[in-house]
Coordinates of C-alpha atoms and ligand atoms in Angstrom, one line a residue:
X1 CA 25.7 46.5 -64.7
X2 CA 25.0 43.8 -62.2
X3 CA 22.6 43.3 -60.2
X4 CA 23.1 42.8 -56.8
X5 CA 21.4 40.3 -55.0
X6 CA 17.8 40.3 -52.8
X7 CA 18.0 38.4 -49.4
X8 CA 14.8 36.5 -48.6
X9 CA 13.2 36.7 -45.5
X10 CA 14.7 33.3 -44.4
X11 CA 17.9 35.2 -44.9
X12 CA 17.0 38.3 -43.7
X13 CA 16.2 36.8 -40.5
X14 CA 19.6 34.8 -40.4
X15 CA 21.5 38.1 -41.4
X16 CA 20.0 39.5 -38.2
X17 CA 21.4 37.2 -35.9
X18 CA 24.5 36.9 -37.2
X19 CA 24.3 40.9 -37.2
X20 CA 23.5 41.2 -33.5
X21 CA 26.2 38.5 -32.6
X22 CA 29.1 41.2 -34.3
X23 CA 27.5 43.8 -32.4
X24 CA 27.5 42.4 -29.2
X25 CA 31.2 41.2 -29.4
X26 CA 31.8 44.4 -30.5
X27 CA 31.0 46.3 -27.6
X28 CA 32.0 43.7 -25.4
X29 CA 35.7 44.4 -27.0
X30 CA 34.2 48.3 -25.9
X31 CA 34.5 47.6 -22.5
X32 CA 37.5 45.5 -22.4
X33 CA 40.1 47.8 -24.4
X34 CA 42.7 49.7 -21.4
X35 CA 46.1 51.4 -21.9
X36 CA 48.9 48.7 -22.2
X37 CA 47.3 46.0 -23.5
X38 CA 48.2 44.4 -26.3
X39 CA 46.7 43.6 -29.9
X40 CA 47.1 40.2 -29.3
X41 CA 45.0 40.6 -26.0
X42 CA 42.2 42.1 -27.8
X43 CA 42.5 39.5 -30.6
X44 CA 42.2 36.8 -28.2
X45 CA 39.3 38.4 -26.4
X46 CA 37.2 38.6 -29.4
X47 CA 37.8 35.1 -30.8
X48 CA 37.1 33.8 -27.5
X49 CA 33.8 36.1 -27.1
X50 CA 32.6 35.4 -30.8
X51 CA 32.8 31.6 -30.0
X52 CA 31.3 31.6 -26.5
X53 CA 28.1 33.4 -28.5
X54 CA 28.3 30.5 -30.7
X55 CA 29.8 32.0 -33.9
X56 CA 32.7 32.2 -35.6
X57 CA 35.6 35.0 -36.6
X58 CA 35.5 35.0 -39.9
X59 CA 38.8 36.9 -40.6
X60 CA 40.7 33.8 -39.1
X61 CA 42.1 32.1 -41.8
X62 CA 40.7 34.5 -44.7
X63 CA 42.1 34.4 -47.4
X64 CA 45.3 33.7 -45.5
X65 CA 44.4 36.5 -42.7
X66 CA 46.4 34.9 -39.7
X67 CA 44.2 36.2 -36.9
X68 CA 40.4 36.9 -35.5
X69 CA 40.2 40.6 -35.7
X70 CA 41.5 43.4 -37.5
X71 CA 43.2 45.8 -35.4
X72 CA 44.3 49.4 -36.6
X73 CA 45.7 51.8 -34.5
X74 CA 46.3 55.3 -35.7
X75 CA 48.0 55.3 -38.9
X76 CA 47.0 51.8 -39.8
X77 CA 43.9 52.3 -42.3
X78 CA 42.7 48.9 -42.1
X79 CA 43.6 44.9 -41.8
X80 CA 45.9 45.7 -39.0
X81 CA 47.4 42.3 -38.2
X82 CA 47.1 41.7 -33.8
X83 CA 50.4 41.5 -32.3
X84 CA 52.4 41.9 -29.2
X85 CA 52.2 45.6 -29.9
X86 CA 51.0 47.2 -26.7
X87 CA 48.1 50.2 -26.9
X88 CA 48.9 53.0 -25.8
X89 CA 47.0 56.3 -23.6
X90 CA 46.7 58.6 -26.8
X91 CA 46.5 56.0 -29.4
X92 CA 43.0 55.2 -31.4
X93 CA 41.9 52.2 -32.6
X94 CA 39.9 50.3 -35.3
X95 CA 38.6 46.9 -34.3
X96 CA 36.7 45.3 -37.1
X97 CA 34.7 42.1 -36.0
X98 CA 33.1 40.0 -38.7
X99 CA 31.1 37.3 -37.1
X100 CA 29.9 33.7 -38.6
X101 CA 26.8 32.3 -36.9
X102 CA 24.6 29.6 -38.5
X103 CA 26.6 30.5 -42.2
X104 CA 26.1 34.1 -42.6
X105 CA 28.4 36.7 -41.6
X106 CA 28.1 39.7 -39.8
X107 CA 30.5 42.7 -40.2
X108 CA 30.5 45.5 -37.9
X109 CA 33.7 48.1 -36.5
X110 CA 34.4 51.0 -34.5
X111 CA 37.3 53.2 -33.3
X112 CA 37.9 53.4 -30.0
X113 CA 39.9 56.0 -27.8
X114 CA 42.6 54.9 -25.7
X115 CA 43.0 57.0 -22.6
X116 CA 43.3 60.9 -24.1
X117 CA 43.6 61.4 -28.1
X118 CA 44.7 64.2 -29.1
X119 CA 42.1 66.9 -30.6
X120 CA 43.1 66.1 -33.9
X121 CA 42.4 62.4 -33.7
X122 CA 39.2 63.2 -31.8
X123 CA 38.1 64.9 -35.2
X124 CA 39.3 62.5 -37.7
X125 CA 37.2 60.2 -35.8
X126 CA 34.3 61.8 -35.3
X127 CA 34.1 62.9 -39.1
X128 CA 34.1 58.7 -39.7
X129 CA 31.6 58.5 -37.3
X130 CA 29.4 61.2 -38.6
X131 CA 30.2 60.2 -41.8
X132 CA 29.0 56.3 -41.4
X133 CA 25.8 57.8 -40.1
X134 CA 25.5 60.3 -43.4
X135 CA 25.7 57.1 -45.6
X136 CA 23.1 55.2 -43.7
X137 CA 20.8 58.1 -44.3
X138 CA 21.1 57.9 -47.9
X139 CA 19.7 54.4 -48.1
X140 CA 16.3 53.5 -49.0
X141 CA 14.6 51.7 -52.2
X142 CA 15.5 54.4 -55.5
X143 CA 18.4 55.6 -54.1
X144 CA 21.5 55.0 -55.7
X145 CA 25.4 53.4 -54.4
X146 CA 26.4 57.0 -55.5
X147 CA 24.5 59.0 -53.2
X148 CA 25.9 57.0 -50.4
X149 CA 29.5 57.9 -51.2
X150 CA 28.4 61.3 -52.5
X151 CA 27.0 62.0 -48.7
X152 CA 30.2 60.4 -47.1
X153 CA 32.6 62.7 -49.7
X154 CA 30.7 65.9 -48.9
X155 CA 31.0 65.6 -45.5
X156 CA 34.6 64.3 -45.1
X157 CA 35.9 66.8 -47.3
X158 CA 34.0 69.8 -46.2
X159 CA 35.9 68.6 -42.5
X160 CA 39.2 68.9 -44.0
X161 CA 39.5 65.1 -44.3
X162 CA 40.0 62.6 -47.5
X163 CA 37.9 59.5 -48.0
X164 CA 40.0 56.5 -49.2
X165 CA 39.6 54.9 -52.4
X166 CA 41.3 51.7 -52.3
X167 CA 38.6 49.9 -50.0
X168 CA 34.7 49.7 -50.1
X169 CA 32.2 48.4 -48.4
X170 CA 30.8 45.3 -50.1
X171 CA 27.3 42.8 -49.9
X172 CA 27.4 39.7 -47.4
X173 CA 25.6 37.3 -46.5
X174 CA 26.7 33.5 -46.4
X175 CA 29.8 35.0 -48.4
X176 CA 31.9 37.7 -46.2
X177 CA 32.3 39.9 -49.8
X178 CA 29.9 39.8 -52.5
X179 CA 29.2 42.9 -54.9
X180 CA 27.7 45.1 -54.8
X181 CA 30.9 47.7 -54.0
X182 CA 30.0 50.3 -51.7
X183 CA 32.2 53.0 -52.3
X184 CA 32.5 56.1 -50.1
X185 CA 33.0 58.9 -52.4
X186 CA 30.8 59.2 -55.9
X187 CA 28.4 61.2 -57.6
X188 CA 24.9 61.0 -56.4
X189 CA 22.1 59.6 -58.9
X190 CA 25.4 57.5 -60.1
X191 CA 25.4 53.7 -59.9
X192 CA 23.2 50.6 -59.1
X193 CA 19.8 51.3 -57.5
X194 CA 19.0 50.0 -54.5
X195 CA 16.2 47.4 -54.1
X196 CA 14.9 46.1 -50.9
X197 CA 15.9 43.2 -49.3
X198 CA 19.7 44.0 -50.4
X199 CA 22.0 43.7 -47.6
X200 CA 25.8 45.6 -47.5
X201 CA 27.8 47.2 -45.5
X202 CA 29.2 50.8 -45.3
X203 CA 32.4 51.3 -43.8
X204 CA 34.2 54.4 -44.2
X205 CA 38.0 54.9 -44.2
X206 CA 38.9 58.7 -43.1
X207 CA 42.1 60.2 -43.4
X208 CA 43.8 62.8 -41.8
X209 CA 45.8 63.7 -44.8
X210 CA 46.0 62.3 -48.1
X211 CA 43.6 59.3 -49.0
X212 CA 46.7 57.8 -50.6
X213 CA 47.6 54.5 -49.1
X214 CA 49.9 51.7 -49.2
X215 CA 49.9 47.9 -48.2
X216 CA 52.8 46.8 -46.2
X217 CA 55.0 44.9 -48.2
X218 CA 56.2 42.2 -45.7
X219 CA 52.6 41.1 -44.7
X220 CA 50.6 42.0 -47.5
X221 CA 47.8 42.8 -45.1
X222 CA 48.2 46.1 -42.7
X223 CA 47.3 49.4 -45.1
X224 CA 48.4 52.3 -43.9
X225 CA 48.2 56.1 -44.9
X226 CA 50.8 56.9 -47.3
X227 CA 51.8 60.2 -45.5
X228 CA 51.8 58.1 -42.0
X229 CA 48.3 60.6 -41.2
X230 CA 45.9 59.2 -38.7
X231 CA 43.1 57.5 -40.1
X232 CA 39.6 56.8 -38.7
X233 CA 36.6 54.0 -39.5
X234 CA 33.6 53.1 -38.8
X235 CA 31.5 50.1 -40.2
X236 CA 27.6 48.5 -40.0
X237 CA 26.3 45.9 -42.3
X238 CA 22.8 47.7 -43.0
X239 CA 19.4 46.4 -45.0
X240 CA 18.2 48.3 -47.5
X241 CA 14.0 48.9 -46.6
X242 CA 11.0 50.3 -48.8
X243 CA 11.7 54.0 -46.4
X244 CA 15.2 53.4 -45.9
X245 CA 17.2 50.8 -44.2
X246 CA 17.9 49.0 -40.9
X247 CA 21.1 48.6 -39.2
X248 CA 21.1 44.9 -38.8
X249 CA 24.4 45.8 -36.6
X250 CA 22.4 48.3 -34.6
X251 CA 23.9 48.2 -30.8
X252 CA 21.4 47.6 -27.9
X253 CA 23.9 50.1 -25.4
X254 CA 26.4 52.7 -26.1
X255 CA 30.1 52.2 -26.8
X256 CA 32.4 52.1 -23.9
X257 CA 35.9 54.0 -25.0
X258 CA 33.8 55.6 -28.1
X259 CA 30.9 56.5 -28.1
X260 CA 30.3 57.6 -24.5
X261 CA 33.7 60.1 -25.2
X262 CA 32.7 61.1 -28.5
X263 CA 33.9 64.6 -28.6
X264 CA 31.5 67.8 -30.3
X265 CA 33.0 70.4 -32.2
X266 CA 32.1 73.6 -32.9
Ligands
MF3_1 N1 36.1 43.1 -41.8 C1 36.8 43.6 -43.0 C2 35.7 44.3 -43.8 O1 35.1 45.2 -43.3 C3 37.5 42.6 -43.8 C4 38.6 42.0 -43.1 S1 39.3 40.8 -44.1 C5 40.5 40.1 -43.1 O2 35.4 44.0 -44.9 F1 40.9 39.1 -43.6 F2 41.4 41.0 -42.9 F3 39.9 39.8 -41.9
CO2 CO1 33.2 44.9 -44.2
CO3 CO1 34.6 44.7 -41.2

C-alpha cells in the first residue's frame, strides 16, 4: 500500500493559509449568490475575490478546466462548467473553490439554497452536510480511510440517499490531488491508517437516487446523476491530529443561503 505523505510544520502552516483564503472566498460567494444570476456571474465573482486575497483559482486552466469555479446546480454532481445559465428560486447549488496562495492549494465547497428548495432537496442536502461532518469525526491518528467512508455510507444510506463512487476526496498540498483517495463509502478498520500531519480533503457526493453517474459527453467535464436525481456536496480539506483533526477550511461565520437555512428534520 502507499503511504501517504506527512506535511511539516512549514507546510502545515502554509496549508493553513491557503485553507482560510478558500474559506473566506467561499462564504464571500455565500452572501453574493441571488435568484437570476448567472453561473458565469458567480464564476467571475470568485476569481475576482480569490485574487483580490492574493491567491489563485486553481481550477482555471486544470487540466484543461475552462473556468475558476465549479458550479453544480441540482442534478449536476460535480465539475459543473459556469455559463450563462441563470439560477434559479428553487434550484441548489455546489460551488467548489480551490484556492492557490503562496503554492499550496486550498479546497473547500458547499451547497447553497436559491430562494425556496423544495423539501426533498432540503434533505439531500442536509444528509451531505451531516454526512461531511460524520466523516470529519472519524479522523484522528489509528483510524483508518475506511471508517471515514464507512461513517458517510451509514448515514447516507440509512437517509434514503446513495453515496457516489466515481469521485473521492484526495491529499493536497502544493499539488491540488495527491493520494491518498478518500472515498466515501467503505468498510471501517479497511484501508491506510492515518498518521498525523496528513492533510486531505473529504467531500461527499449525495444522491437523491441512484449513485450511478455519467460525464457529459460534449465537455468531458459536468457529471451528472444518471437518473437526472438531485445531488448534494459538501467539501473541507482537514488535518489529521494525534485526537482527531482540524478543519484547516473551518469558516470564521456562518454560511449565508446555507447554513443559516439549513433545514431539521424529524
Ligand atoms: N475542487 C474539485 C475537488 O474537490 C476539483 C475540481 S477540478 C476542476 O477536487 F478542474 F474541475 F476544477
Ligand atoms: Co477536492
Ligand atoms: Co473542491
Amino acid at each position: 500500500m502507499t503511504r501517504s505523505s506527512i506535511s511539516s510544520p512549514k507546510e502545515i502552516e502554509s496549508m493553513r493559509l491557503a485553507c482560510a483564503k478558500a474559506a473566506e472566498t467561499l462564504l464571500a460567494v455565500g452572501e453574493f449568490l441571488q435568484p437570476g444570476m448567472t453561473t458565469d456571474d458567480i464564476n467571475r465573482f470568485v476569481h475576482d475575490d480569490t485574487v483580490k486575497r492574493g491567491g489563485w483559482p486553481a481550477p482555471l486552466n486544470y487540466r484543461g478546466f475552462p473556468k475558476s469555479v465549479c458550479t453544480s446546480v441540482n442534478e449536476i454532481v460535480c465539475h459543473g462548467i459556469p455559463n450563462a445559465d441563470v439560477v434559479k428560486d428553487g434550484d441548489i447549488i455546489n460551488i467548489d473553490v480551490t484556492t492557490i496562495y503562496k503554492g499550496f492549494h486550498g479546497d473547500t465547497s458547499a451547497t447553497f439554497y436559491v430562494g425556496n428548495p423544495s423539501t426533498t432537496a432540503r434533505k439531500v442536502t442536509e444528509c451531505a452536510r451531516r454526512s461531511l461532518a460524520l466523516g470529519i469525526e472519524a479522523v484522528h491518528e489509528g483510524a483508518t480511510l475506511g471508517d471515514i467512508g464507512a461513517a458517510i455510507q451509514q448515514y447516507v444510506e440509512g437517509e434514503g440517499f446513495s453515496v457516489v463512487r466515481d469521485f473521492v476526496g484526495h491529499g493536497i498540498g502544493r499539488k491540488f490531488h495527491t493520494d491518498p483517495q478518500v472515498k466515501h463509502y467503505g468498510k471501517r478498520g479497511t484501508g491506510e491508517r492515518l498518521r498525523a500531519g496528513m492533510i486531505f480533503t473529504i467531500e461527499p457526493m449525495v444522491n437523491q437516487g441512484t449513485y450511478a453517474v455519467e460525464i457529459d459527453p460534449a465537455d468531458k467535464w459536468t457529471v451528472r446523476t444518471a437518473d437526472r436525481g438531485l445531488s448534494a456536496q459538501f467539501e473541507h480539506t482537514v488535518l489529521v491530529t494525534k485526537r482527531g483533526c482540524e478543519v484547516l477550511t473551518a469558516r470564521g461565520s456562518v454560511l449565508r443561503n446555507s447554513e443559516n437555512i439549513a433545514a431539521v428534520f424529524v
